[in-house]
Amino acid sequence: MSLSAEDVYRVEFGNAPIGRRGYAKHEVDDFVERIAKTLVGEDDLTAAEVHHVMFSKPLLGKRGYDEREVDEFLDEVEDEFARRGGRPYPVPEARTVAQATTPRTAPADLPTPITTD
C-alpha cells in the first residue's frame, strides 16, 4: 500500500501508557508534517533519516505519544521512502532532533567564481 500526504495528515497517535513519558508531541507532529511535505515534493526526507530520527521525552509530568505507535508508523514511512527510491538507501550519520524536525531550505544560488587570467 502506498502512503499519500492525506494518509499522513490523518494519522493520530495515542498517549503513552501511564508510567511512560513517550515521545514529545510537538517534535513528532513537526516530523510528520515533514513526511507529508516530502510525499508531495516540498521537502526531501530520506528513508535513512526516518530510520534515524530521535525524539525527546516530554517534560516530567506530561505524557507524549505512545512510542510503539509512532515507531510502527515510522517503519511504514521508511519502507515507503525506500520503495520510492527503488534501491537500498545509504545510512548517513544520524541528525540531531533540531535538524530532523526543522524544514530544510533550498540552497541559495551560489555566486559565479571570479577567475583572473
Coordinates of C-alpha atoms in Angstrom, one line a residue:
M1 CA 0.0 0.0 0.0
S2 CA 1.3 3.4 -1.0
L3 CA 1.2 6.3 1.5
S4 CA -0.1 9.7 0.5
A5 CA 0.2 13.0 2.2
E6 CA -3.5 12.8 3.0
D7 CA -2.9 9.4 4.8
V8 CA -0.1 11.0 6.8
Y9 CA -2.2 14.0 7.8
R10 CA -4.9 11.6 9.1
V11 CA -2.5 9.7 11.4
E12 CA -3.3 10.0 15.1
F13 CA -1.2 8.6 17.9
G14 CA -2.4 7.8 21.4
N15 CA -0.9 8.9 24.6
A16 CA 1.9 6.9 26.1
P17 CA 0.8 4.4 28.7
I18 CA 0.6 5.6 32.3
G19 CA 4.0 5.5 33.8
R20 CA 5.7 6.1 30.4
R21 CA 6.6 9.5 29.1
G22 CA 6.6 8.6 25.4
Y23 CA 7.8 11.0 22.6
A24 CA 7.5 14.8 22.7
K25 CA 4.3 15.5 20.8
H26 CA 5.4 18.7 19.1
E27 CA 8.6 17.0 17.8
V28 CA 6.6 14.1 16.4
D29 CA 4.0 16.4 14.9
D30 CA 6.7 18.5 13.2
F31 CA 8.4 15.4 11.7
V32 CA 5.0 14.0 10.5
E33 CA 4.5 17.4 8.7
R34 CA 7.9 17.0 7.0
I35 CA 6.9 13.4 5.9
A36 CA 3.7 14.7 4.3
K37 CA 5.6 17.5 2.6
T38 CA 8.2 15.0 1.3
L39 CA 5.4 12.9 -0.2
V40 CA 4.2 16.0 -2.2
G41 CA 7.7 17.1 -3.2
E42 CA 8.0 20.0 -0.8
D43 CA 10.7 18.5 1.4
D44 CA 13.4 15.9 0.9
L45 CA 13.4 13.4 3.8
T46 CA 15.0 10.1 3.1
A47 CA 14.3 6.6 4.4
A48 CA 17.6 6.7 6.3
E49 CA 16.6 10.0 8.0
V50 CA 13.2 8.5 9.0
H51 CA 15.1 5.4 10.3
H52 CA 17.4 7.5 12.4
V53 CA 15.1 10.2 13.8
M54 CA 15.1 10.6 17.6
F55 CA 12.5 12.4 19.6
S56 CA 12.9 13.9 23.1
K57 CA 10.8 13.0 26.1
P58 CA 8.1 15.4 27.2
L59 CA 8.5 17.4 30.4
L60 CA 8.2 15.5 33.6
G61 CA 4.5 15.0 34.5
K62 CA 3.5 15.2 30.8
R63 CA 2.7 12.2 28.6
G64 CA 3.8 12.3 25.0
Y65 CA 2.8 10.0 22.1
D66 CA 2.9 6.2 22.5
E67 CA 6.4 5.2 21.3
R68 CA 5.2 1.9 19.8
E69 CA 2.5 3.6 17.7
V70 CA 4.9 6.3 16.4
D71 CA 7.7 3.7 15.7
E72 CA 5.3 1.4 13.8
F73 CA 4.1 4.4 11.6
L74 CA 7.8 5.4 11.0
D75 CA 8.6 1.9 9.9
E76 CA 5.8 2.1 7.3
V77 CA 7.1 5.5 6.1
E78 CA 10.7 4.3 6.0
D79 CA 9.6 1.3 3.8
E80 CA 7.6 3.7 1.5
F81 CA 10.5 6.0 1.1
A82 CA 12.9 3.1 0.4
R83 CA 10.4 1.7 -2.2
R84 CA 10.1 5.1 -3.9
G85 CA 13.9 5.4 -4.1
G86 CA 13.9 2.0 -5.9
R87 CA 17.1 0.9 -4.2
P88 CA 18.6 0.3 -0.8
Y89 CA 19.2 3.5 0.9
P90 CA 22.6 4.7 2.3
V91 CA 22.6 5.1 6.1
P92 CA 24.1 8.5 6.9
E93 CA 25.1 9.7 10.3
A94 CA 22.0 10.5 12.4
R95 CA 21.0 14.1 12.6
T96 CA 20.1 15.9 15.8
V97 CA 16.5 16.3 16.8
A98 CA 16.6 20.0 15.8
Q99 CA 18.0 19.2 12.4
A100 CA 15.5 16.4 11.9
T101 CA 12.5 18.4 12.7
T102 CA 13.5 21.7 11.0
P103 CA 12.4 22.1 7.4
R104 CA 15.2 22.4 5.0
T105 CA 15.6 25.4 2.8
A106 CA 16.7 25.4 -0.8
P107 CA 20.3 26.4 -1.2
A108 CA 20.8 29.9 -2.4
D109 CA 22.2 30.4 -5.8
L110 CA 26.0 30.4 -5.4
P111 CA 27.8 33.3 -7.0
T112 CA 29.9 32.6 -10.1
P113 CA 33.5 32.3 -9.1
I114 CA 35.7 35.1 -10.3
T115 CA 38.8 34.0 -12.2
T116 CA 41.7 36.0 -13.2
D117 CA 44.0 35.3 -16.1

